[in-house]
Amino acid sequence: MTDDILLVEREGGVAHVTLNRPDKLNALNTALLDALLAAIVDLDCDPDVRACVMTGAGDKAFAAGADIQAMVEMTTSQAKAFSDKGHALGAAMESAHFPIIGAINGFALGGGCELALACDFLYASEKAKFGQPEVNLAVIPGFGGTQRLARRVGIGRARELCFTGDLIGAEEALRIGLVNVVTPHADLLAKAKDTAARIAKKGPLAVAQCKRAMLRGADVPLAVAHELEAQAFSQLFGTADQREGMRAFLDKRPASFTGK
Ligand code: COA
């Protein structure tokens, strides 16, 4: 249904999640945050989901921020609950067993930039614009931006973006490592879906463990991170897919993975 605030479609092992409030540039209100969280939890319960592409409806925005109309009269406790909701969504996206590719088709501002940062990696249309303009509204990022942006692009650039509220274009986002690829606008979704489909063909347990080790390892001492990696690596041995993947290589045939 096109009047749904969030569209979730499946193409084989790849889920397509589309924020669908194009008239409000896909601004994140409570209903959209709730729908996104429910969708990610739902997809995470399905082991057949191997990868996900997240994008925004319309050709102007991925998401132009948290919904300012919804926030203007918020009390401190309502703002805390709203921020907690955004954090819960980011945490669910990061802990989901499948990679999420953000296909950034336009503005990714404020909460929209933070939603993008909770994706595993980003592809951007040449029309994409990124920023944390919350200081223009006399607030700060509340869905993880003060932390995830620095981890993605480095503390100096993150500080500059958060303190100035400046917007940057796709090429600058590429240059600072915020996005992996910039495509012509019309090619963005196909490019993201192609990468998702390629990931979906890999050993699914391996992709999930790799995502987990890279996420959980990032914020602990290196020796602990290495131990996490060794645990994840060794747990894959003895799975049907590990045997199949290695036997297929030795037999010089394509592997066929089952996720077991
Ligand atoms: N929250 C609520 N509504 C938003 C929104 C947001 N973050 N961003 C855009 N919208 C709405 C506008 O109010 C407008 O609604 P209306 O048609 O009912 O008036 C509609 O989306 C289109 O936006 P508009 O501003 O007319 O488009 P534009 O092309 O002129 O400008 C932006 C685009 C992104 C530059 C501008 O919308 C903007 O600055 N948005 C806010 C960005 C921001 O501060 N985000 C961080 C929030 S914490």
PDB file of C-alpha atoms and ligand atoms in Angstrom:
ATOM      1  CA  MET A   1       0.000   0.000   0.000  1.00  0.00           C
ATOM      2  CA  THR A   2       1.447   3.345  -1.008  1.00  0.00           C
ATOM      3  CA  ASP A   3      -0.148   5.292   1.874  1.00  0.00           C
ATOM      4  CA  ASP A   4       1.820   3.258   4.425  1.00  0.00           C
ATOM      5  CA  ILE A   5       4.369   5.345   6.290  1.00  0.00           C
ATOM      6  CA  LEU A   6       6.933   2.589   5.737  1.00  0.00           C
ATOM      7  CA  LEU A   7       7.193   0.174   2.833  1.00  0.00           C
ATOM      8  CA  VAL A   8       8.834  -3.199   3.378  1.00  0.00           C
ATOM      9  CA  GLU A   9       9.336  -5.466   0.396  1.00  0.00           C
ATOM     10  CA  ARG A  10      11.292  -8.648  -0.164  1.00  0.00           C
ATOM     11  CA  GLU A  11      13.230  -9.793  -3.198  1.00  0.00           C
ATOM     12  CA  GLY A  12      14.682 -13.192  -2.337  1.00  0.00           C
ATOM     13  CA  GLY A  13      16.939 -12.744   0.669  1.00  0.00           C
ATOM     14  CA  VAL A  14      17.064  -8.961   0.301  1.00  0.00           C
ATOM     15  CA  ALA A  15      14.646  -6.686   2.166  1.00  0.00           C
ATOM     16  CA  HIS A  16      13.843  -3.225   0.813  1.00  0.00           C
ATOM     17  CA  VAL A  17      12.776  -0.729   3.458  1.00  0.00           C
ATOM     18  CA  THR A  18      11.489   2.647   2.226  1.00  0.00           C
ATOM     19  CA  LEU A  19      10.608   5.588   4.451  1.00  0.00           C
ATOM     20  CA  ASN A  20       7.402   6.848   2.935  1.00  0.00           C
ATOM     21  CA  ARG A  21       6.470  10.391   3.983  1.00  0.00           C
ATOM     22  CA  PRO A  22       7.769  12.135   0.870  1.00  0.00           C
ATOM     23  CA  ASP A  23       5.530  15.207   1.384  1.00  0.00           C
ATOM     24  CA  LYS A  24       7.398  15.819   4.669  1.00  0.00           C
ATOM     25  CA  LEU A  25      10.769  14.768   3.223  1.00  0.00           C
ATOM     26  CA  ASN A  26      10.457  11.521   5.216  1.00  0.00           C
ATOM     27  CA  ALA A  27      10.856  13.367   8.523  1.00  0.00           C
ATOM     28  CA  LEU A  28      11.024  10.939  11.421  1.00  0.00           C
ATOM     29  CA  ASN A  29       7.990  11.223  13.672  1.00  0.00           C
ATOM     30  CA  THR A  30       7.040   8.727  16.370  1.00  0.00           C
ATOM     31  CA  ALA A  31       4.890   6.670  13.996  1.00  0.00           C
ATOM     32  CA  LEU A  32       7.725   6.313  11.492  1.00  0.00           C
ATOM     33  CA  LEU A  33      10.285   5.477  14.199  1.00  0.00           C
ATOM     34  CA  ASP A  34       7.896   2.846  15.602  1.00  0.00           C
ATOM     35  CA  ALA A  35       7.274   1.393  12.148  1.00  0.00           C
ATOM     36  CA  LEU A  36      11.002   1.261  11.411  1.00  0.00           C
ATOM     37  CA  LEU A  37      11.812  -0.438  14.705  1.00  0.00           C
ATOM     38  CA  ALA A  38       9.004  -2.980  14.257  1.00  0.00           C
ATOM     39  CA  ALA A  39      10.161  -3.697  10.692  1.00  0.00           C
ATOM     40  CA  ILE A  40      13.797  -4.230  11.683  1.00  0.00           C
ATOM     41  CA  VAL A  41      12.828  -6.500  14.607  1.00  0.00           C
ATOM     42  CA  ASP A  42      10.517  -8.434  12.305  1.00  0.00           C
ATOM     43  CA  LEU A  43      13.181  -8.866   9.618  1.00  0.00           C
ATOM     44  CA  ASP A  44      15.732  -9.864  12.267  1.00  0.00           C
ATOM     45  CA  CYS A  45      13.420 -12.721  13.306  1.00  0.00           C
ATOM     46  CA  ASP A  46      13.582 -14.127   9.775  1.00  0.00           C
ATOM     47  CA  PRO A  47      16.832 -16.003   9.116  1.00  0.00           C
ATOM     48  CA  ASP A  48      16.112 -15.930   5.385  1.00  0.00           C
ATOM     49  CA  VAL A  49      16.762 -12.178   5.346  1.00  0.00           C
ATOM     50  CA  ARG A  50      20.376 -11.837   4.253  1.00  0.00           C
ATOM     51  CA  ALA A  51      20.695  -8.118   3.515  1.00  0.00           C
ATOM     52  CA  CYS A  52      18.617  -4.959   3.501  1.00  0.00           C
ATOM     53  CA  VAL A  53      18.529  -1.738   1.485  1.00  0.00           C
ATOM     54  CA  MET A  54      17.052   1.289   3.256  1.00  0.00           C
ATOM     55  CA  THR A  55      16.041   4.385   1.313  1.00  0.00           C
ATOM     56  CA  GLY A  56      13.558   7.248   1.255  1.00  0.00           C
ATOM     57  CA  ALA A  57      10.520   7.676  -0.991  1.00  0.00           C
ATOM     58  CA  GLY A  58      10.500  10.559  -3.466  1.00  0.00           C
ATOM     59  CA  ASP A  59      13.546  12.029  -5.111  1.00  0.00           C
ATOM     60  CA  LYS A  60      14.347  14.737  -2.545  1.00  0.00           C
ATOM     61  CA  ALA A  61      15.105  13.064   0.757  1.00  0.00           C
ATOM     62  CA  PHE A  62      16.302   9.986   2.563  1.00  0.00           C
ATOM     63  CA  ALA A  63      15.027  11.743   5.715  1.00  0.00           C
ATOM     64  CA  ALA A  64      15.236  15.487   6.403  1.00  0.00           C
ATOM     65  CA  GLY A  65      15.467  14.942  10.127  1.00  0.00           C
ATOM     66  CA  ALA A  66      13.465  14.200  13.177  1.00  0.00           C
ATOM     67  CA  ASP A  67      10.016  15.750  12.781  1.00  0.00           C
ATOM     68  CA  ILE A  68      10.295  19.358  13.952  1.00  0.00           C
ATOM     69  CA  GLN A  69       6.498  19.702  14.122  1.00  0.00           C
ATOM     70  CA  ALA A  70       6.399  16.759  16.511  1.00  0.00           C
ATOM     71  CA  MET A  71       9.264  18.153  18.624  1.00  0.00           C
ATOM     72  CA  VAL A  72       8.420  21.850  18.920  1.00  0.00           C
ATOM     73  CA  GLU A  73       6.373  21.562  22.134  1.00  0.00           C
ATOM     74  CA  MET A  74       8.074  18.525  23.666  1.00  0.00           C
ATOM     75  CA  THR A  75       8.828  18.518  27.378  1.00  0.00           C
ATOM     76  CA  THR A  76      12.138  17.215  28.696  1.00  0.00           C
ATOM     77  CA  SER A  77      10.660  13.808  29.483  1.00  0.00           C
ATOM     78  CA  GLN A  78       8.930  13.558  26.096  1.00  0.00           C
ATOM     79  CA  ALA A  79      12.200  14.497  24.388  1.00  0.00           C
ATOM     80  CA  LYS A  80      14.011  11.802  26.380  1.00  0.00           C
ATOM     81  CA  ALA A  81      11.454   9.190  25.296  1.00  0.00           C
ATOM     82  CA  PHE A  82      11.767  10.369  21.668  1.00  0.00           C
ATOM     83  CA  SER A  83      15.552  10.186  21.819  1.00  0.00           C
ATOM     84  CA  ASP A  84      15.369   6.740  23.460  1.00  0.00           C
ATOM     85  CA  LYS A  85      13.192   5.588  20.567  1.00  0.00           C
ATOM     86  CA  GLY A  86      15.775   6.761  18.056  1.00  0.00           C
ATOM     87  CA  HIS A  87      18.527   5.036  20.010  1.00  0.00           C
ATOM     88  CA  ALA A  88      16.515   1.810  20.211  1.00  0.00           C
ATOM     89  CA  LEU A  89      16.116   1.902  16.442  1.00  0.00           C
ATOM     90  CA  GLY A  90      19.842   2.463  15.880  1.00  0.00           C
ATOM     91  CA  ALA A  91      20.692  -0.362  18.271  1.00  0.00           C
ATOM     92  CA  ALA A  92      18.249  -2.721  16.533  1.00  0.00           C
ATOM     93  CA  MET A  93      19.735  -1.881  13.133  1.00  0.00           C
ATOM     94  CA  GLU A  94      23.258  -2.490  14.411  1.00  0.00           C
ATOM     95  CA  SER A  95      22.416  -5.750  16.139  1.00  0.00           C
ATOM     96  CA  ALA A  96      20.324  -7.138  13.259  1.00  0.00           C
ATOM     97  CA  HIS A  97      21.936 -10.250  11.771  1.00  0.00           C
ATOM     98  CA  PHE A  98      21.931  -8.789   8.235  1.00  0.00           C
ATOM     99  CA  PRO A  99      23.843  -5.826   6.797  1.00  0.00           C
ATOM    100  CA  ILE A 100      21.827  -2.704   6.051  1.00  0.00           C
ATOM    101  CA  ILE A 101      22.937  -0.570   3.107  1.00  0.00           C
ATOM    102  CA  GLY A 102      21.662   2.997   3.277  1.00  0.00           C
ATOM    103  CA  ALA A 103      20.801   4.242  -0.227  1.00  0.00           C
ATOM    104  CA  ILE A 104      20.866   7.992   0.357  1.00  0.00           C
ATOM    105  CA  ASN A 105      18.712   9.548  -2.335  1.00  0.00           C
ATOM    106  CA  GLY A 106      18.634  13.167  -1.129  1.00  0.00           C
ATOM    107  CA  PHE A 107      18.677  15.017   2.182  1.00  0.00           C
ATOM    108  CA  ALA A 108      19.968  13.003   5.151  1.00  0.00           C
ATOM    109  CA  LEU A 109      19.828  15.646   7.839  1.00  0.00           C
ATOM    110  CA  GLY A 110      19.675  15.514  11.613  1.00  0.00           C
ATOM    111  CA  GLY A 111      17.851  12.328  12.588  1.00  0.00           C
ATOM    112  CA  GLY A 112      18.014  11.308   8.914  1.00  0.00           C
ATOM    113  CA  CYS A 113      21.805  11.501   8.964  1.00  0.00           C
ATOM    114  CA  GLU A 114      21.766   9.566  12.243  1.00  0.00           C
ATOM    115  CA  LEU A 115      19.526   6.902  10.714  1.00  0.00           C
ATOM    116  CA  ALA A 116      22.001   6.665   7.836  1.00  0.00           C
ATOM    117  CA  LEU A 117      24.858   6.312  10.340  1.00  0.00           C
ATOM    118  CA  ALA A 118      23.109   3.326  11.939  1.00  0.00           C
ATOM    119  CA  CYS A 119      23.235   1.581   8.537  1.00  0.00           C
ATOM    120  CA  ASP A 120      26.286  -0.620   7.957  1.00  0.00           C
ATOM    121  CA  PHE A 121      27.473   1.444   5.021  1.00  0.00           C
ATOM    122  CA  LEU A 122      26.130   4.042   2.640  1.00  0.00           C
ATOM    123  CA  TYR A 123      25.778   4.597  -1.070  1.00  0.00           C
ATOM    124  CA  ALA A 124      24.765   8.102  -2.095  1.00  0.00           C
ATOM    125  CA  SER A 125      23.089   9.690  -5.073  1.00  0.00           C
ATOM    126  CA  GLU A 126      24.978  12.676  -6.465  1.00  0.00           C
ATOM    127  CA  LYS A 127      22.006  14.700  -5.124  1.00  0.00           C
ATOM    128  CA  ALA A 128      22.533  13.566  -1.510  1.00  0.00           C
ATOM    129  CA  LYS A 129      23.198  16.127   1.209  1.00  0.00           C
ATOM    130  CA  PHE A 130      24.271  15.305   4.730  1.00  0.00           C
ATOM    131  CA  GLY A 131      24.376  17.307   7.916  1.00  0.00           C
ATOM    132  CA  GLN A 132      23.620  17.614  11.596  1.00  0.00           C
ATOM    133  CA  PRO A 133      21.834  21.002  11.570  1.00  0.00           C
ATOM    134  CA  GLU A 134      20.289  20.623  15.049  1.00  0.00           C
ATOM    135  CA  VAL A 135      22.212  23.624  16.416  1.00  0.00           C
ATOM    136  CA  ASN A 136      20.133  25.804  14.061  1.00  0.00           C
ATOM    137  CA  LEU A 137      17.162  24.720  16.206  1.00  0.00           C
ATOM    138  CA  ALA A 138      19.114  25.151  19.456  1.00  0.00           C
ATOM    139  CA  VAL A 139      19.256  21.409  20.119  1.00  0.00           C
ATOM    140  CA  ILE A 140      21.809  18.661  19.436  1.00  0.00           C
ATOM    141  CA  PRO A 141      21.705  15.309  17.625  1.00  0.00           C
ATOM    142  CA  GLY A 142      19.576  12.935  19.698  1.00  0.00           C
ATOM    143  CA  PHE A 143      19.587   9.652  17.767  1.00  0.00           C
ATOM    144  CA  GLY A 144      23.279   8.805  18.147  1.00  0.00           C
ATOM    145  CA  GLY A 145      24.859  11.459  15.926  1.00  0.00           C
ATOM    146  CA  THR A 146      27.275  12.845  18.503  1.00  0.00           C
ATOM    147  CA  GLN A 147      28.822   9.371  18.749  1.00  0.00           C
ATOM    148  CA  ARG A 148      28.349   7.520  15.469  1.00  0.00           C
ATOM    149  CA  LEU A 149      29.408  10.416  13.215  1.00  0.00           C
ATOM    150  CA  ALA A 150      32.780  10.678  14.943  1.00  0.00           C
ATOM    151  CA  ARG A 151      33.301   6.933  14.663  1.00  0.00           C
ATOM    152  CA  ARG A 152      32.555   7.114  10.915  1.00  0.00           C
ATOM    153  CA  VAL A 153      34.441  10.248   9.853  1.00  0.00           C
ATOM    154  CA  GLY A 154      36.751  11.119  12.766  1.00  0.00           C
ATOM    155  CA  ILE A 155      36.247  13.421  15.713  1.00  0.00           C
ATOM    156  CA  GLY A 156      37.442  16.659  14.074  1.00  0.00           C
ATOM    157  CA  ARG A 157      35.124  16.494  11.083  1.00  0.00           C
ATOM    158  CA  ALA A 158      32.241  15.297  13.272  1.00  0.00           C
ATOM    159  CA  ARG A 159      32.720  18.238  15.633  1.00  0.00           C
ATOM    160  CA  GLU A 160      32.790  20.695  12.754  1.00  0.00           C
ATOM    161  CA  LEU A 161      29.587  19.276  11.251  1.00  0.00           C
ATOM    162  CA  CYS A 162      27.757  19.205  14.610  1.00  0.00           C
ATOM    163  CA  PHE A 163      28.942  22.662  15.789  1.00  0.00           C
ATOM    164  CA  THR A 164      28.324  24.514  12.501  1.00  0.00           C
ATOM    165  CA  GLY A 165      25.250  22.628  11.257  1.00  0.00           C
ATOM    166  CA  ASP A 166      26.796  22.877   7.778  1.00  0.00           C
ATOM    167  CA  LEU A 167      25.486  20.592   5.045  1.00  0.00           C
ATOM    168  CA  ILE A 168      27.879  18.672   2.804  1.00  0.00           C
ATOM    169  CA  GLY A 169      27.254  17.196  -0.627  1.00  0.00           C
ATOM    170  CA  ALA A 170      27.785  13.653  -1.818  1.00  0.00           C
ATOM    171  CA  GLU A 171      31.331  14.185  -3.116  1.00  0.00           C
ATOM    172  CA  GLU A 172      32.480  15.669   0.197  1.00  0.00           C
ATOM    173  CA  ALA A 173      30.729  12.812   2.027  1.00  0.00           C
ATOM    174  CA  LEU A 174      32.701  10.414  -0.164  1.00  0.00           C
ATOM    175  CA  ARG A 175      35.948  12.244   0.481  1.00  0.00           C
ATOM    176  CA  ILE A 176      35.579  12.048   4.275  1.00  0.00           C
ATOM    177  CA  GLY A 177      34.484   8.412   4.265  1.00  0.00           C
ATOM    178  CA  LEU A 178      30.868   8.974   5.230  1.00  0.00           C
ATOM    179  CA  VAL A 179      29.694   7.167   2.088  1.00  0.00           C
ATOM    180  CA  ASN A 180      31.370   4.436   0.074  1.00  0.00           C
ATOM    181  CA  VAL A 181      30.092   5.261  -3.398  1.00  0.00           C
ATOM    182  CA  VAL A 182      28.431   8.183  -5.207  1.00  0.00           C
ATOM    183  CA  THR A 183      26.210   7.231  -8.146  1.00  0.00           C
ATOM    184  CA  PRO A 184      24.105   9.072 -10.697  1.00  0.00           C
ATOM    185  CA  HIS A 185      20.722   9.597  -9.019  1.00  0.00           C
ATOM    186  CA  ALA A 186      18.891   7.135 -11.282  1.00  0.00           C
ATOM    187  CA  ASP A 187      21.422   4.351 -10.608  1.00  0.00           C
ATOM    188  CA  LEU A 188      21.447   4.517  -6.806  1.00  0.00           C
ATOM    189  CA  LEU A 189      18.882   1.873  -5.899  1.00  0.00           C
ATOM    190  CA  ALA A 190      20.057  -0.603  -8.521  1.00  0.00           C
ATOM    191  CA  LYS A 191      23.635  -0.250  -7.288  1.00  0.00           C
ATOM    192  CA  ALA A 192      22.631  -0.732  -3.634  1.00  0.00           C
ATOM    193  CA  LYS A 193      20.365  -3.664  -4.475  1.00  0.00           C
ATOM    194  CA  ASP A 194      23.100  -5.291  -6.529  1.00  0.00           C
ATOM    195  CA  THR A 195      25.525  -5.144  -3.609  1.00  0.00           C
ATOM    196  CA  ALA A 196      22.834  -6.435  -1.226  1.00  0.00           C
ATOM    197  CA  ALA A 197      22.116  -9.343  -3.589  1.00  0.00           C
ATOM    198  CA  ARG A 198      25.819 -10.202  -3.741  1.00  0.00           C
ATOM    199  CA  ILE A 199      26.041 -10.190   0.079  1.00  0.00           C
ATOM    200  CA  ALA A 200      22.903 -12.365   0.211  1.00  0.00           C
ATOM    201  CA  LYS A 201      24.773 -15.106  -1.663  1.00  0.00           C
ATOM    202  CA  LYS A 202      27.580 -15.356   0.910  1.00  0.00           C
ATOM    203  CA  GLY A 203      27.575 -17.605   3.955  1.00  0.00           C
ATOM    204  CA  PRO A 204      24.840 -15.949   6.048  1.00  0.00           C
ATOM    205  CA  LEU A 205      26.206 -17.011   9.433  1.00  0.00           C
ATOM    206  CA  ALA A 206      29.607 -15.657   8.422  1.00  0.00           C
ATOM    207  CA  VAL A 207      28.177 -12.292   7.331  1.00  0.00           C
ATOM    208  CA  ALA A 208      26.228 -12.040  10.615  1.00  0.00           C
ATOM    209  CA  GLN A 209      29.265 -12.927  12.730  1.00  0.00           C
ATOM    210  CA  CYS A 210      31.440 -10.529  10.761  1.00  0.00           C
ATOM    211  CA  LYS A 211      28.962  -7.689  11.321  1.00  0.00           C
ATOM    212  CA  ARG A 212      28.796  -8.502  15.029  1.00  0.00           C
ATOM    213  CA  ALA A 213      32.570  -8.750  15.518  1.00  0.00           C
ATOM    214  CA  MET A 214      33.171  -5.450  13.685  1.00  0.00           C
ATOM    215  CA  LEU A 215      30.466  -3.682  15.718  1.00  0.00           C
ATOM    216  CA  ARG A 216      31.165  -5.105  19.173  1.00  0.00           C
ATOM    217  CA  GLY A 217      34.912  -4.982  18.681  1.00  0.00           C
ATOM    218  CA  ALA A 218      34.972  -1.286  17.886  1.00  0.00           C
ATOM    219  CA  ASP A 219      34.386  -0.055  21.432  1.00  0.00           C
ATOM    220  CA  VAL A 220      36.436  -2.460  23.536  1.00  0.00           C
ATOM    221  CA  PRO A 221      40.207  -2.777  24.047  1.00  0.00           C
ATOM    222  CA  LEU A 222      41.982  -4.289  21.033  1.00  0.00           C
ATOM    223  CA  ALA A 223      42.914  -7.503  22.854  1.00  0.00           C
ATOM    224  CA  VAL A 224      39.248  -8.033  23.797  1.00  0.00           C
ATOM    225  CA  ALA A 225      38.207  -7.276  20.221  1.00  0.00           C
ATOM    226  CA  HIS A 226      40.689  -9.837  18.916  1.00  0.00           C
ATOM    227  CA  GLU A 227      39.285 -12.389  21.349  1.00  0.00           C
ATOM    228  CA  LEU A 228      35.740 -11.598  20.118  1.00  0.00           C
ATOM    229  CA  GLU A 229      36.949 -12.183  16.565  1.00  0.00           C
ATOM    230  CA  ALA A 230      38.626 -15.494  17.466  1.00  0.00           C
ATOM    231  CA  GLN A 231      35.424 -16.678  19.168  1.00  0.00           C
ATOM    232  CA  ALA A 232      33.272 -15.684  16.198  1.00  0.00           C
ATOM    233  CA  PHE A 233      35.728 -17.239  13.712  1.00  0.00           C
ATOM    234  CA  SER A 234      35.911 -20.542  15.569  1.00  0.00           C
ATOM    235  CA  GLN A 235      32.148 -20.792  16.112  1.00  0.00           C
ATOM    236  CA  LEU A 236      31.660 -20.911  12.353  1.00  0.00           C
ATOM    237  CA  PHE A 237      33.702 -24.110  12.117  1.00  0.00           C
ATOM    238  CA  GLY A 238      31.574 -27.226  12.119  1.00  0.00           C
ATOM    239  CA  THR A 239      28.598 -25.429  10.601  1.00  0.00           C
ATOM    240  CA  ALA A 240      27.179 -27.012   7.470  1.00  0.00           C
ATOM    241  CA  ASP A 241      27.947 -23.821   5.535  1.00  0.00           C
ATOM    242  CA  GLN A 242      31.620 -23.760   6.574  1.00  0.00           C
ATOM    243  CA  ARG A 243      32.057 -27.364   5.437  1.00  0.00           C
ATOM    244  CA  GLU A 244      30.146 -26.630   2.225  1.00  0.00           C
ATOM    245  CA  GLY A 245      32.044 -23.429   1.473  1.00  0.00           C
ATOM    246  CA  MET A 246      35.449 -25.019   1.863  1.00  0.00           C
ATOM    247  CA  ARG A 247      34.513 -28.320   0.181  1.00  0.00           C
ATOM    248  CA  ALA A 248      33.006 -26.427  -2.761  1.00  0.00           C
ATOM    249  CA  PHE A 249      36.269 -24.511  -3.169  1.00  0.00           C
ATOM    250  CA  LEU A 250      38.288 -27.731  -3.100  1.00  0.00           C
ATOM    251  CA  ASP A 251      35.831 -29.437  -5.493  1.00  0.00           C
ATOM    252  CA  LYS A 252      36.007 -26.389  -7.824  1.00  0.00           C
ATOM    253  CA  ARG A 253      32.213 -25.889  -7.793  1.00  0.00           C
ATOM    254  CA  PRO A 254      29.950 -23.056  -6.561  1.00  0.00           C
ATOM    255  CA  ALA A 255      28.938 -23.330  -2.911  1.00  0.00           C
ATOM    256  CA  SER A 256      25.317 -23.626  -1.853  1.00  0.00           C
ATOM    257  CA  PHE A 257      24.648 -22.157   1.592  1.00  0.00           C
ATOM    258  CA  THR A 258      21.684 -22.902   3.850  1.00  0.00           C
ATOM    259  CA  GLY A 259      22.418 -20.677   6.844  1.00  0.00           C
ATOM    260  CA  LYS A 260      23.076 -23.714   9.052  1.00  0.00           C
TER     261      LYS A 260
HETATM  262  N1  COA B   1      10.478  17.985  10.264  1.00  0.00           N
HETATM  263  C1  COA B   1       9.222  18.237   9.902  1.00  0.00           C
HETATM  264  N2  COA B   1       8.877  18.594   8.668  1.00  0.00           N
HETATM  265  C2  COA B   1       9.861  18.746   7.766  1.00  0.00           C
HETATM  266  C3  COA B   1      11.206  18.523   8.097  1.00  0.00           C
HETATM  267  C4  COA B   1      11.498  18.119   9.413  1.00  0.00           C
HETATM  268  N3  COA B   1      12.749  17.838   9.812  1.00  0.00           N
HETATM  269  N4  COA B   1      11.967  18.775   7.000  1.00  0.00           N
HETATM  270  C5  COA B   1      11.108  19.130   6.031  1.00  0.00           C
HETATM  271  N5  COA B   1       9.841  19.121   6.499  1.00  0.00           N
HETATM  272  C6  COA B   1       8.613  19.440   5.770  1.00  0.00           C
HETATM  273  C7  COA B   1       8.478  20.954   5.569  1.00  0.00           C
HETATM  274  O1  COA B   1       7.919  21.569   6.720  1.00  0.00           O
HETATM  275  C8  COA B   1       7.535  20.980   4.387  1.00  0.00           C
HETATM  276  O2  COA B   1       6.240  20.688   4.833  1.00  0.00           O
HETATM  277  P1  COA B   1       4.987  21.597   4.291  1.00  0.00           P
HETATM  278  O3  COA B   1       4.982  21.377   2.800  1.00  0.00           O
HETATM  279  O4  COA B   1       3.804  21.024   4.979  1.00  0.00           O
HETATM  280  O5  COA B   1       5.319  23.009   4.663  1.00  0.00           O
HETATM  281  C9  COA B   1       7.992  19.773   3.556  1.00  0.00           C
HETATM  282  O6  COA B   1       8.672  18.908   4.467  1.00  0.00           O
HETATM  283  C10 COA B   1       8.937  20.139   2.442  1.00  0.00           C
HETATM  284  O7  COA B   1      10.029  20.837   3.015  1.00  0.00           O
HETATM  285  P2  COA B   1      10.532  22.281   2.471  1.00  0.00           P
HETATM  286  O8  COA B   1      11.261  22.950   3.568  1.00  0.00           O
HETATM  287  O9  COA B   1       9.382  23.027   1.855  1.00  0.00           O
HETATM  288  O10 COA B   1      11.509  21.802   1.314  1.00  0.00           O
HETATM  289  P3  COA B   1      12.768  22.610   0.740  1.00  0.00           P
HETATM  290  O11 COA B   1      13.204  21.838  -0.451  1.00  0.00           O
HETATM  291  O12 COA B   1      12.464  24.043   0.585  1.00  0.00           O
HETATM  292  O13 COA B   1      13.901  22.489   1.895  1.00  0.00           O
HETATM  293  C11 COA B   1      15.235  21.337   3.542  1.00  0.00           C
HETATM  294  C12 COA B   1      14.444  21.241   2.210  1.00  0.00           C
HETATM  295  C13 COA B   1      15.678  19.920   3.910  1.00  0.00           C
HETATM  296  C14 COA B   1      16.463  22.231   3.347  1.00  0.00           C
HETATM  297  C15 COA B   1      14.319  21.919   4.620  1.00  0.00           C
HETATM  298  O14 COA B   1      13.099  21.204   4.620  1.00  0.00           O
HETATM  299  C16 COA B   1      14.889  21.825   6.021  1.00  0.00           C
HETATM  300  O15 COA B   1      15.769  22.597   6.358  1.00  0.00           O
HETATM  301  N6  COA B   1      14.395  20.877   6.837  1.00  0.00           N
HETATM  302  C17 COA B   1      14.772  20.754   8.214  1.00  0.00           C
HETATM  303  C18 COA B   1      16.128  20.120   8.331  1.00  0.00           C
HETATM  304  C19 COA B   1      16.526  19.995   9.776  1.00  0.00           C
HETATM  305  O16 COA B   1      16.716  20.944  10.486  1.00  0.00           O
HETATM  306  N7  COA B   1      16.640  18.747  10.201  1.00  0.00           N
HETATM  307  C20 COA B   1      17.055  18.426  11.527  1.00  0.00           C
HETATM  308  C21 COA B   1      15.871  18.262  12.412  1.00  0.00           C
HETATM  309  S1  COA B   1      16.404  17.809  14.041  1.00  0.00           S
END
